[in-house]
């Protein structure tokens, strides 16, 4: 008989895996709520046109797209940004600004398989709409950092690399390049860290061999690793004076992040330009400090996407952190959550009559929020005590024939092995006393 496996790049979540994922999502959710973000969701399947010519060539080539039974071209969502722009765009006038929204959802990209990258993965997306200044970036970068710190990760474990596509556009524009050339060069910069000078191949195929001086300037700019160096580079002859106006925004952003106490997490790095085509301003990516893993998170400003998707002009900035690289980093640092699925209480049952007597208590305790388990089949006491110990429960409630006859229940502390009897009518109070009274 044929055996079926998950498709390449797709994952099953056994209970212990799902418990870890749920724990990560719970902390992300709490953190986003603490920052005043409201949660939303969107459909998994979207019109393919939502992504065409918006997300960029790379994502477009990775779409899980098909024609549905109604002849519509559709795609499994590869990212959240175009969808959330639709939602916000449709109600832009009614929504209170700034609009701070987040979601935790699954995405699909037909990617080459590699460590930390799959074809289905989860992301926490957080976005701020309606705020044109770097205050929105401050809020989002602070949220991104806190989403990692909530698990015990520190500035020794990861950093946020900060760059600016607007400055790149202005810089390359001031060198006399037109928009198609600029976009092609930015794609090369995006690939340069992984591919070296091969990254310029795409540019050269479209526009001929790259001029040595241009290449020198591009490599010089992408090598900038501090604000001081950035200021200096913009002072070089040949760069338009208008460009320097952008530095005031940089100062505001860096000062704000410093005031939040996040300076040690931030690394100015003009080598980051992001692969997605819609970014218009500051861009950032989070990486592990050792540089061993793929990006943990990425984001930036995309001020014209809401408008391009049919909504009003609305400034926007956001990021997404993925679950896969993040879980790898937690594991590597020994910070992977240990999630207990043990019951609080395990009931040990003498026989049919005792089982019935226990059921009312079991139901009542469960309704009161305690995790309660019991053997589904009649088993000897020895096997039941072993099952109770194996379950990881803190206490066992023993419903034996003697206890039933005397109208009592025995409670056994499975850690220190002490036992105590109490009236059958007082089970809930006794269990409460154990867990709440210490
Ligand atoms: P992105 O850089 O494509 O940005 O993805 C963000 C994060 O999602 C990555 O840093 C990575 O952790 C995770 N990720 C992406 N692709 C995969 C994959 N194939 N397997 C596993 N994890 C993956 C965006 O998606 C933007 N929409 C983020 C954004 C929100 N920009 C503004 N708002």
Tab-separated table of C-alpha atoms and ligand atoms in Angstrom:
chain	number	residue	atom	x	y	z
A	1	UNK	CA	0.000	0.000	0.000
A	2	UNK	CA	1.247	3.467	-0.772
A	3	UNK	CA	2.498	5.479	2.195
A	4	UNK	CA	1.913	9.162	2.201
A	5	UNK	CA	4.357	11.749	3.423
A	6	UNK	CA	4.152	15.494	3.751
A	7	UNK	CA	5.027	17.389	0.584
A	8	UNK	CA	8.637	18.663	0.479
A	9	UNK	CA	8.957	21.743	2.671
A	10	UNK	CA	5.692	21.104	4.539
A	11	UNK	CA	5.542	20.123	8.196
A	12	UNK	CA	3.460	17.978	10.481
A	13	UNK	CA	3.237	19.186	14.052
A	14	UNK	CA	3.164	16.360	16.590
A	15	UNK	CA	1.742	17.485	19.957
A	16	UNK	CA	5.163	18.288	21.444
A	17	UNK	CA	6.050	20.349	18.337
A	18	UNK	CA	2.721	22.103	18.354
A	19	UNK	CA	3.090	22.900	22.063
A	20	UNK	CA	6.360	24.721	21.274
A	21	UNK	CA	4.799	26.598	18.378
A	22	UNK	CA	1.793	27.572	20.485
A	23	UNK	CA	4.076	28.835	23.221
A	24	UNK	CA	5.984	31.018	20.732
A	25	UNK	CA	2.746	32.421	19.313
A	26	UNK	CA	1.384	33.094	22.803
A	27	UNK	CA	4.404	35.223	23.750
A	28	UNK	CA	4.356	37.042	20.397
A	29	UNK	CA	0.648	37.737	20.811
A	30	UNK	CA	1.127	39.039	24.376
A	31	UNK	CA	4.015	41.232	23.259
A	32	UNK	CA	2.123	42.738	20.303
A	33	UNK	CA	-0.851	43.421	22.586
A	34	UNK	CA	1.444	45.116	25.120
A	35	UNK	CA	2.535	47.484	22.323
A	36	UNK	CA	-1.109	48.314	21.549
A	37	UNK	CA	-1.411	46.307	18.301
A	38	UNK	CA	-4.788	44.763	17.386
A	39	UNK	CA	-5.015	41.307	15.792
A	40	UNK	CA	-6.622	40.610	12.385
A	41	UNK	CA	-6.651	37.754	9.859
A	42	UNK	CA	-7.199	37.285	6.125
A	43	UNK	CA	-7.919	34.353	3.742
A	44	UNK	CA	-5.213	31.824	2.898
A	45	UNK	CA	-6.241	31.878	-0.775
A	46	UNK	CA	-6.117	35.174	-2.616
A	47	UNK	CA	-6.457	36.452	-6.205
A	48	UNK	CA	-3.066	35.927	-7.828
A	49	UNK	CA	-3.072	39.512	-9.081
A	50	UNK	CA	-2.679	40.726	-5.506
A	51	UNK	CA	0.954	39.646	-5.699
A	52	UNK	CA	1.717	40.142	-9.385
A	53	UNK	CA	4.072	43.084	-9.856
A	54	UNK	CA	3.741	44.041	-6.194
A	55	UNK	CA	5.752	41.645	-4.111
A	56	UNK	CA	8.610	41.447	-6.638
A	57	UNK	CA	9.927	38.879	-9.113
A	58	UNK	CA	11.350	36.550	-6.485
A	59	UNK	CA	8.072	35.963	-4.651
A	60	UNK	CA	6.092	35.920	-7.886
A	61	UNK	CA	8.254	33.027	-9.088
A	62	UNK	CA	7.599	31.148	-5.840
A	63	UNK	CA	3.801	31.381	-5.796
A	64	UNK	CA	1.674	28.316	-5.176
A	65	UNK	CA	-0.748	29.480	-7.862
A	66	UNK	CA	-3.489	27.675	-9.778
A	67	UNK	CA	-6.773	28.223	-11.573
A	68	UNK	CA	-9.809	27.435	-9.409
A	69	UNK	CA	-13.003	25.706	-10.606
A	70	UNK	CA	-14.495	29.095	-11.447
A	71	UNK	CA	-11.566	29.884	-13.761
A	72	UNK	CA	-10.007	32.409	-11.354
A	73	UNK	CA	-6.258	32.677	-11.038
A	74	UNK	CA	-5.536	32.257	-7.345
A	75	UNK	CA	-2.519	31.779	-5.073
A	76	UNK	CA	-1.846	30.615	-1.550
A	77	UNK	CA	-0.667	33.724	0.270
A	78	UNK	CA	3.158	34.033	0.194
A	79	UNK	CA	3.105	37.040	2.554
A	80	UNK	CA	0.644	39.218	4.428
A	81	UNK	CA	1.535	42.731	3.296
A	82	UNK	CA	-0.681	43.052	0.164
A	83	UNK	CA	-3.660	41.512	2.024
A	84	UNK	CA	-3.384	43.815	5.013
A	85	UNK	CA	-3.083	46.787	2.653
A	86	UNK	CA	-6.406	45.739	1.110
A	87	UNK	CA	-8.094	45.571	4.527
A	88	UNK	CA	-6.759	48.885	5.703
A	89	UNK	CA	-7.305	50.570	2.331
A	90	UNK	CA	-10.988	49.557	2.269
A	91	UNK	CA	-11.695	51.210	5.649
A	92	UNK	CA	-8.930	53.778	5.790
A	93	UNK	CA	-11.246	56.678	6.577
A	94	UNK	CA	-13.100	54.903	9.366
A	95	UNK	CA	-10.050	53.546	11.193
A	96	UNK	CA	-8.518	55.481	14.055
A	97	UNK	CA	-4.910	56.477	13.283
A	98	UNK	CA	-2.262	55.406	13.706
A	99	UNK	CA	-3.512	51.959	12.745
A	100	UNK	CA	-1.410	49.382	14.606
A	101	UNK	CA	-2.261	45.831	13.556
A	102	UNK	CA	-0.692	42.389	13.863
A	103	UNK	CA	-1.420	38.825	12.765
A	104	UNK	CA	0.043	35.367	13.171
A	105	UNK	CA	-0.565	33.262	10.083
A	106	UNK	CA	0.795	30.589	7.747
A	107	UNK	CA	2.370	31.398	4.373
A	108	UNK	CA	3.414	29.392	1.329
A	109	UNK	CA	6.375	29.897	-1.001
A	110	UNK	CA	7.773	27.355	-3.451
A	111	UNK	CA	11.364	27.970	-2.282
A	112	UNK	CA	14.566	26.040	-2.686
A	113	UNK	CA	14.798	23.958	0.478
A	114	UNK	CA	17.461	24.973	2.976
A	115	UNK	CA	18.050	25.219	6.709
A	116	UNK	CA	15.487	27.541	8.269
A	117	UNK	CA	13.495	27.842	5.044
A	118	UNK	CA	10.474	25.786	4.096
A	119	UNK	CA	7.573	25.973	1.669
A	120	UNK	CA	5.111	26.669	4.441
A	121	UNK	CA	5.979	28.736	7.482
A	122	UNK	CA	4.391	31.049	9.992
A	123	UNK	CA	5.008	34.740	10.433
A	124	UNK	CA	4.094	37.322	12.992
A	125	UNK	CA	3.316	40.431	10.925
A	126	UNK	CA	3.095	43.833	12.588
A	127	UNK	CA	2.377	47.019	10.658
A	128	UNK	CA	1.645	50.668	11.389
A	129	UNK	CA	-0.451	52.673	8.902
A	130	UNK	CA	-0.944	56.418	8.772
A	131	UNK	CA	2.346	57.538	10.297
A	132	UNK	CA	4.824	59.111	7.840
A	133	UNK	CA	7.690	59.822	10.280
A	134	UNK	CA	10.318	57.527	11.828
A	135	UNK	CA	8.193	57.277	14.993
A	136	UNK	CA	6.466	54.302	13.342
A	137	UNK	CA	9.830	52.607	12.677
A	138	UNK	CA	10.829	53.178	16.317
A	139	UNK	CA	7.641	51.504	17.529
A	140	UNK	CA	8.028	48.552	15.174
A	141	UNK	CA	11.722	47.930	15.733
A	142	UNK	CA	11.078	48.092	19.496
A	143	UNK	CA	8.314	45.511	19.068
A	144	UNK	CA	10.538	43.281	16.945
A	145	UNK	CA	13.310	43.372	19.553
A	146	UNK	CA	10.852	42.652	22.381
A	147	UNK	CA	9.404	39.678	20.462
A	148	UNK	CA	12.871	38.124	20.757
A	149	UNK	CA	13.766	39.381	24.216
A	150	UNK	CA	10.549	37.865	25.593
A	151	UNK	CA	12.235	34.467	25.117
A	152	UNK	CA	15.496	35.423	26.818
A	153	UNK	CA	17.422	36.345	23.647
A	154	UNK	CA	19.715	39.366	24.095
A	155	UNK	CA	21.855	41.719	22.003
A	156	UNK	CA	24.551	39.004	22.179
A	157	UNK	CA	22.241	36.677	20.242
A	158	UNK	CA	20.770	38.879	17.517
A	159	UNK	CA	20.808	42.344	16.003
A	160	UNK	CA	18.647	44.440	13.726
A	161	UNK	CA	20.456	45.643	10.628
A	162	UNK	CA	19.115	49.003	9.533
A	163	UNK	CA	19.277	50.525	6.083
A	164	UNK	CA	17.405	52.900	3.819
A	165	UNK	CA	16.080	52.283	0.333
A	166	UNK	CA	15.172	55.934	-0.085
A	167	UNK	CA	18.791	56.872	0.478
A	168	UNK	CA	19.889	54.187	-1.962
A	169	UNK	CA	17.490	55.589	-4.561
A	170	UNK	CA	18.698	59.128	-3.930
A	171	UNK	CA	22.348	58.077	-3.938
A	172	UNK	CA	22.117	56.099	-7.198
A	173	UNK	CA	19.888	58.775	-8.736
A	174	UNK	CA	22.503	61.388	-7.953
A	175	UNK	CA	24.962	59.263	-9.950
A	176	UNK	CA	22.716	59.749	-12.998
A	177	UNK	CA	21.033	56.332	-13.068
A	178	UNK	CA	17.418	55.832	-14.195
A	179	UNK	CA	14.843	53.821	-12.218
A	180	UNK	CA	15.218	50.454	-14.056
A	181	UNK	CA	18.991	50.594	-13.487
A	182	UNK	CA	18.526	51.554	-9.840
A	183	UNK	CA	16.090	48.666	-9.226
A	184	UNK	CA	18.428	46.215	-10.916
A	185	UNK	CA	21.379	47.446	-8.841
A	186	UNK	CA	19.331	47.147	-5.625
A	187	UNK	CA	18.556	43.534	-6.546
A	188	UNK	CA	22.333	43.047	-6.937
A	189	UNK	CA	23.007	44.654	-3.537
A	190	UNK	CA	20.395	42.336	-1.982
A	191	UNK	CA	22.230	39.293	-3.359
A	192	UNK	CA	25.776	40.576	-2.840
A	193	UNK	CA	26.308	39.186	0.652
A	194	UNK	CA	25.539	35.640	-0.511
A	195	UNK	CA	26.799	35.716	-4.108
A	196	UNK	CA	29.646	38.278	-4.158
A	197	UNK	CA	30.249	39.954	-7.521
A	198	UNK	CA	28.072	37.346	-9.292
A	199	UNK	CA	25.219	39.423	-7.913
A	200	UNK	CA	25.857	41.990	-10.698
A	201	UNK	CA	25.204	39.411	-13.462
A	202	UNK	CA	21.506	40.307	-13.720
A	203	UNK	CA	22.344	44.005	-14.084
A	204	UNK	CA	24.984	43.272	-16.735
A	205	UNK	CA	22.604	41.060	-18.723
A	206	UNK	CA	20.146	43.960	-18.961
A	207	UNK	CA	22.424	46.978	-19.188
A	208	UNK	CA	25.857	45.768	-20.322
A	209	UNK	CA	29.064	45.579	-18.334
A	210	UNK	CA	28.948	47.640	-15.174
A	211	UNK	CA	31.253	50.646	-15.179
A	212	UNK	CA	34.197	50.175	-12.745
A	213	UNK	CA	33.621	53.521	-11.071
A	214	UNK	CA	29.903	52.801	-10.584
A	215	UNK	CA	30.719	49.409	-9.088
A	216	UNK	CA	33.240	51.027	-6.741
A	217	UNK	CA	30.631	53.537	-5.559
A	218	UNK	CA	27.972	50.846	-5.075
A	219	UNK	CA	30.334	48.581	-3.141
A	220	UNK	CA	31.498	51.548	-1.068
A	221	UNK	CA	27.925	52.467	-0.158
A	222	UNK	CA	26.882	48.918	0.690
A	223	UNK	CA	29.921	48.604	2.938
A	224	UNK	CA	28.715	51.407	5.239
A	225	UNK	CA	28.338	50.102	8.793
A	226	UNK	CA	27.869	53.215	10.951
A	227	UNK	CA	25.953	56.456	10.942
A	228	UNK	CA	29.223	58.399	10.963
A	229	UNK	CA	30.380	56.605	7.811
A	230	UNK	CA	27.012	57.286	6.216
A	231	UNK	CA	27.285	61.010	6.920
A	232	UNK	CA	30.787	61.001	5.519
A	233	UNK	CA	29.791	59.139	2.339
A	234	UNK	CA	27.017	61.609	1.680
A	235	UNK	CA	29.493	64.418	1.939
A	236	UNK	CA	31.455	63.005	-1.008
A	237	UNK	CA	31.556	65.171	-4.151
A	238	UNK	CA	28.990	64.257	-6.783
A	239	UNK	CA	26.208	63.408	-4.321
A	240	UNK	CA	23.255	65.797	-4.413
A	241	UNK	CA	22.748	68.134	-1.465
A	242	UNK	CA	19.073	67.096	-1.172
A	243	UNK	CA	20.207	63.646	-0.074
A	244	UNK	CA	21.597	64.995	3.153
A	245	UNK	CA	18.073	66.066	4.268
A	246	UNK	CA	17.342	62.431	4.849
A	247	UNK	CA	19.953	62.316	7.582
A	248	UNK	CA	17.625	64.191	9.952
A	249	UNK	CA	15.200	61.232	9.796
A	250	UNK	CA	18.094	58.881	10.509
A	251	UNK	CA	19.060	60.898	13.578
A	252	UNK	CA	15.494	60.857	14.850
A	253	UNK	CA	15.247	57.113	14.361
A	254	UNK	CA	18.586	56.293	15.984
A	255	UNK	CA	17.961	58.710	18.877
A	256	UNK	CA	14.514	57.229	19.504
A	257	UNK	CA	15.834	53.673	19.506
A	258	UNK	CA	18.664	54.764	21.807
A	259	UNK	CA	16.167	56.364	24.204
A	260	UNK	CA	14.230	53.066	24.236
A	261	UNK	CA	17.446	51.426	25.411
A	262	UNK	CA	17.802	49.461	22.167
A	263	UNK	CA	21.014	50.994	20.819
A	264	UNK	CA	22.984	47.776	21.326
A	265	UNK	CA	20.556	45.867	19.125
A	266	UNK	CA	20.923	48.175	16.132
A	267	UNK	CA	23.543	47.814	13.434
A	268	UNK	CA	23.610	50.378	10.636
A	269	UNK	CA	24.211	48.299	7.501
A	270	UNK	CA	23.649	49.732	4.033
A	271	UNK	CA	24.169	46.227	2.605
A	272	UNK	CA	20.534	45.457	3.504
A	273	UNK	CA	18.056	46.560	0.825
A	274	UNK	CA	15.420	43.760	1.047
A	275	UNK	CA	14.275	41.545	-1.803
A	276	UNK	CA	10.676	42.762	-1.857
A	277	UNK	CA	9.990	45.461	-4.416
A	278	UNK	CA	7.523	47.678	-2.533
A	279	UNK	CA	9.795	49.206	0.098
A	280	UNK	CA	10.286	52.943	-0.187
A	281	UNK	CA	12.222	54.042	2.905
A	282	UNK	CA	13.906	52.570	5.963
A	283	UNK	CA	14.366	48.802	5.739
A	284	UNK	CA	15.605	46.410	8.395
A	285	UNK	CA	16.362	42.753	8.943
A	286	UNK	CA	17.076	40.814	12.123
A	287	UNK	CA	19.919	38.282	12.102
A	288	UNK	CA	21.611	36.030	14.629
A	289	UNK	CA	24.903	37.588	15.759
A	290	UNK	CA	26.959	34.582	14.667
A	291	UNK	CA	25.657	35.011	11.143
A	292	UNK	CA	24.978	31.293	10.839
A	293	UNK	CA	21.270	31.416	10.118
A	294	UNK	CA	19.106	33.009	7.467
A	295	UNK	CA	17.222	36.193	8.370
A	296	UNK	CA	15.021	36.008	11.458
A	297	UNK	CA	12.814	38.909	10.420
A	298	UNK	CA	12.516	41.591	7.792
A	299	UNK	CA	10.549	44.736	7.191
A	300	UNK	CA	10.482	48.331	6.172
A	301	UNK	CA	8.438	51.263	4.952
A	302	UNK	CA	6.137	50.920	1.938
A	303	UNK	CA	4.375	54.239	1.535
A	304	UNK	CA	2.723	53.655	-1.849
A	305	UNK	CA	1.413	50.066	-1.630
A	306	UNK	CA	-2.013	50.855	-0.100
A	307	UNK	CA	-2.589	53.328	-2.936
A	308	UNK	CA	-1.337	50.906	-5.605
A	309	UNK	CA	-3.786	48.294	-4.350
A	310	UNK	CA	-6.734	50.605	-4.821
A	311	UNK	CA	-6.844	52.346	-1.440
A	312	UNK	CA	-6.015	55.941	-0.568
A	313	UNK	CA	-2.441	57.156	-0.221
A	314	UNK	CA	-1.450	55.917	3.220
A	315	UNK	CA	2.051	55.736	4.669
A	316	UNK	CA	2.882	52.294	6.056
A	317	UNK	CA	5.701	50.417	7.695
A	318	UNK	CA	5.915	46.919	9.101
A	319	UNK	CA	7.850	43.724	9.548
A	320	UNK	CA	7.435	39.979	9.722
A	321	UNK	CA	9.304	37.501	11.881
A	322	UNK	CA	9.224	33.866	10.766
A	323	UNK	CA	8.849	30.857	13.049
A	324	UNK	CA	11.496	28.588	11.500
A	325	UNK	CA	14.783	30.474	11.935
A	326	UNK	CA	13.481	31.787	15.229
A	327	UNK	CA	12.880	28.263	16.605
A	328	UNK	CA	16.365	27.224	15.390
A	329	UNK	CA	17.971	30.142	17.230
A	330	UNK	CA	16.056	29.396	20.438
A	331	UNK	CA	17.148	25.765	20.254
A	332	UNK	CA	20.755	26.683	19.614
A	333	UNK	CA	20.795	28.998	22.648
A	334	UNK	CA	19.049	26.438	24.885
A	335	UNK	CA	16.023	28.733	25.147
A	336	UNK	CA	13.571	26.460	23.399
A	337	UNK	CA	10.429	26.335	25.544
A	338	UNK	CA	9.861	23.236	27.635
A	339	UNK	CA	6.123	22.945	27.520
A	340	UNK	CA	4.460	20.557	29.964
A	341	UNK	CA	1.414	18.707	28.801
A	342	UNK	CA	1.145	16.819	32.089
A	343	UNK	CA	-2.203	16.728	33.858
A	344	UNK	CA	-2.534	18.318	37.290
A	345	UNK	CA	-4.487	15.391	38.663
A	346	UNK	CA	-4.557	11.683	37.775
A	347	UNK	CA	-7.478	9.624	39.067
A	348	UNK	CA	-6.998	6.014	40.110
A	349	UNK	CA	-10.173	3.973	39.910
A	350	UNK	CA	-11.032	0.696	41.678
A	351	UNK	CA	-13.753	-0.610	39.359
A	352	UNK	CA	-17.029	0.260	37.638
A	353	UNK	CA	-18.764	1.721	40.735
A	354	UNK	CA	-15.678	3.764	41.681
A	355	UNK	CA	-15.348	4.993	38.080
A	356	UNK	CA	-18.896	6.302	38.203
A	357	UNK	CA	-18.279	7.967	41.567
A	358	UNK	CA	-15.151	9.636	40.200
A	359	UNK	CA	-16.764	10.913	36.983
A	360	UNK	CA	-18.750	13.653	38.704
A	361	UNK	CA	-15.596	14.920	40.421
A	362	UNK	CA	-13.542	14.659	37.220
A	363	UNK	CA	-16.051	16.755	35.329
A	364	UNK	CA	-16.303	19.316	38.105
A	365	UNK	CA	-12.523	19.671	38.407
A	366	UNK	CA	-12.127	20.036	34.645
A	367	UNK	CA	-14.843	22.692	34.553
A	368	UNK	CA	-12.912	24.494	37.297
A	369	UNK	CA	-9.867	24.591	34.991
A	370	UNK	CA	-7.749	21.728	36.348
A	371	UNK	CA	-6.160	19.303	33.918
A	372	UNK	CA	-7.487	15.887	34.929
A	373	UNK	CA	-6.820	12.467	33.433
A	374	UNK	CA	-7.792	8.884	34.255
A	375	UNK	CA	-7.379	5.435	32.659
A	376	UNK	CA	-10.039	4.693	30.072
A	377	UNK	CA	-9.870	0.976	30.771
A	378	UNK	CA	-10.076	-0.980	34.026
A	379	UNK	CA	-6.499	-1.647	35.134
A	380	UNK	CA	-4.921	-3.045	38.309
A	381	UNK	CA	-3.800	-0.517	40.956
A	382	UNK	CA	-0.102	-1.143	40.209
A	383	UNK	CA	-0.491	-0.222	36.544
A	384	UNK	CA	-2.584	2.803	37.428
A	385	UNK	CA	0.003	4.124	39.913
A	386	UNK	CA	2.659	3.725	37.247
A	387	UNK	CA	0.460	5.538	34.712
A	388	UNK	CA	-0.099	8.322	37.267
A	389	UNK	CA	3.649	8.701	37.822
A	390	UNK	CA	4.388	8.563	34.060
A	391	UNK	CA	1.743	11.194	33.332
A	392	UNK	CA	3.709	13.825	35.250
A	393	UNK	CA	0.665	14.715	37.378
A	394	UNK	CA	1.339	16.358	40.737
A	395	UNK	CA	-1.351	14.463	42.613
A	396	UNK	CA	-3.377	11.262	42.308
A	397	UNK	CA	-6.931	10.981	43.569
A	398	UNK	CA	-7.611	7.425	44.636
A	399	UNK	CA	-11.157	6.065	44.348
A	400	UNK	CA	-10.827	2.524	45.758
A	401	UNK	CA	-13.535	0.172	47.117
A	402	UNK	CA	-12.588	1.015	50.739
A	403	UNK	CA	-12.696	4.734	50.100
A	404	UNK	CA	-16.059	4.477	48.355
A	405	UNK	CA	-17.500	2.486	51.286
A	406	UNK	CA	-16.232	5.096	53.772
A	407	UNK	CA	-17.413	8.062	51.680
A	408	UNK	CA	-13.884	9.431	51.314
A	409	UNK	CA	-11.284	10.029	48.583
A	410	UNK	CA	-7.552	9.604	49.119
A	411	UNK	CA	-5.194	12.241	47.728
A	412	UNK	CA	-1.607	11.193	47.096
A	413	UNK	CA	1.115	13.754	46.535
A	414	UNK	CA	3.067	12.127	43.678
A	415	UNK	CA	6.188	14.158	44.441
A	416	UNK	CA	6.658	13.622	48.213
A	417	UNK	CA	4.400	10.540	48.280
A	418	UNK	CA	2.369	11.642	51.318
A	419	UNK	CA	-1.319	10.694	51.457
A	420	UNK	CA	-4.353	12.350	52.980
A	421	UNK	CA	-8.046	11.381	53.185
A	422	UNK	CA	-10.921	13.806	52.868
A	423	UNK	CA	-14.715	13.531	52.497
A	424	UNK	CA	-15.947	12.671	48.989
A	425	UNK	CA	-17.960	15.904	48.951
A	426	UNK	CA	-14.802	17.990	49.401
A	427	UNK	CA	-12.708	16.891	46.390
A	428	UNK	CA	-12.723	20.204	44.561
A	429	UNK	CA	-11.861	22.154	47.739
A	430	UNK	CA	-9.006	19.750	48.521
A	431	UNK	CA	-7.544	19.988	45.009
A	432	UNK	CA	-7.856	23.766	45.068
A	433	UNK	CA	-6.166	23.817	48.460
A	434	UNK	CA	-3.277	21.770	47.073
A	435	UNK	CA	-2.650	23.937	43.995
A	436	UNK	CA	-3.626	27.338	45.264
A	437	UNK	CA	-2.813	27.084	48.950
A	438	UNK	CA	0.657	25.541	48.448
B	1	LIG	P1	10.277	38.496	4.161
B	1	LIG	O1	11.647	39.009	4.383
B	1	LIG	O2	9.979	37.869	2.856
B	1	LIG	O3	9.305	39.717	4.430
B	1	LIG	O4	9.926	37.461	5.302
B	1	LIG	C1	10.038	37.810	6.659
B	1	LIG	C2	10.541	36.616	7.459
B	1	LIG	O5	9.701	35.480	7.200
B	1	LIG	C3	11.945	36.151	7.074
B	1	LIG	O6	12.926	36.910	7.724
B	1	LIG	C4	11.912	34.710	7.549
B	1	LIG	O7	12.092	34.632	8.956
B	1	LIG	C5	10.483	34.305	7.245
B	1	LIG	N1	10.427	33.584	5.954
B	1	LIG	C6	10.314	34.095	4.722
B	1	LIG	N2	10.311	33.126	3.782
B	1	LIG	C7	10.433	31.958	4.451
B	1	LIG	C8	10.498	30.578	4.090
B	1	LIG	N3	10.409	30.188	2.812
B	1	LIG	N4	10.652	29.656	5.067
B	1	LIG	C9	10.725	30.028	6.362
B	1	LIG	N5	10.656	31.298	6.776
B	1	LIG	C10	10.517	32.253	5.844
B	1	LIG	C11	7.941	39.677	4.252
B	1	LIG	O8	7.304	38.661	4.129
B	1	LIG	C12	7.264	41.026	4.355
B	1	LIG	N6	5.873	40.859	3.915
B	1	LIG	C13	7.371	41.550	5.766
B	1	LIG	C14	6.672	42.850	5.977
B	1	LIG	C15	5.568	43.075	6.738
B	1	LIG	N7	7.027	44.015	5.438
B	1	LIG	C16	6.191	44.941	5.834
B	1	LIG	N8	5.286	44.385	6.638
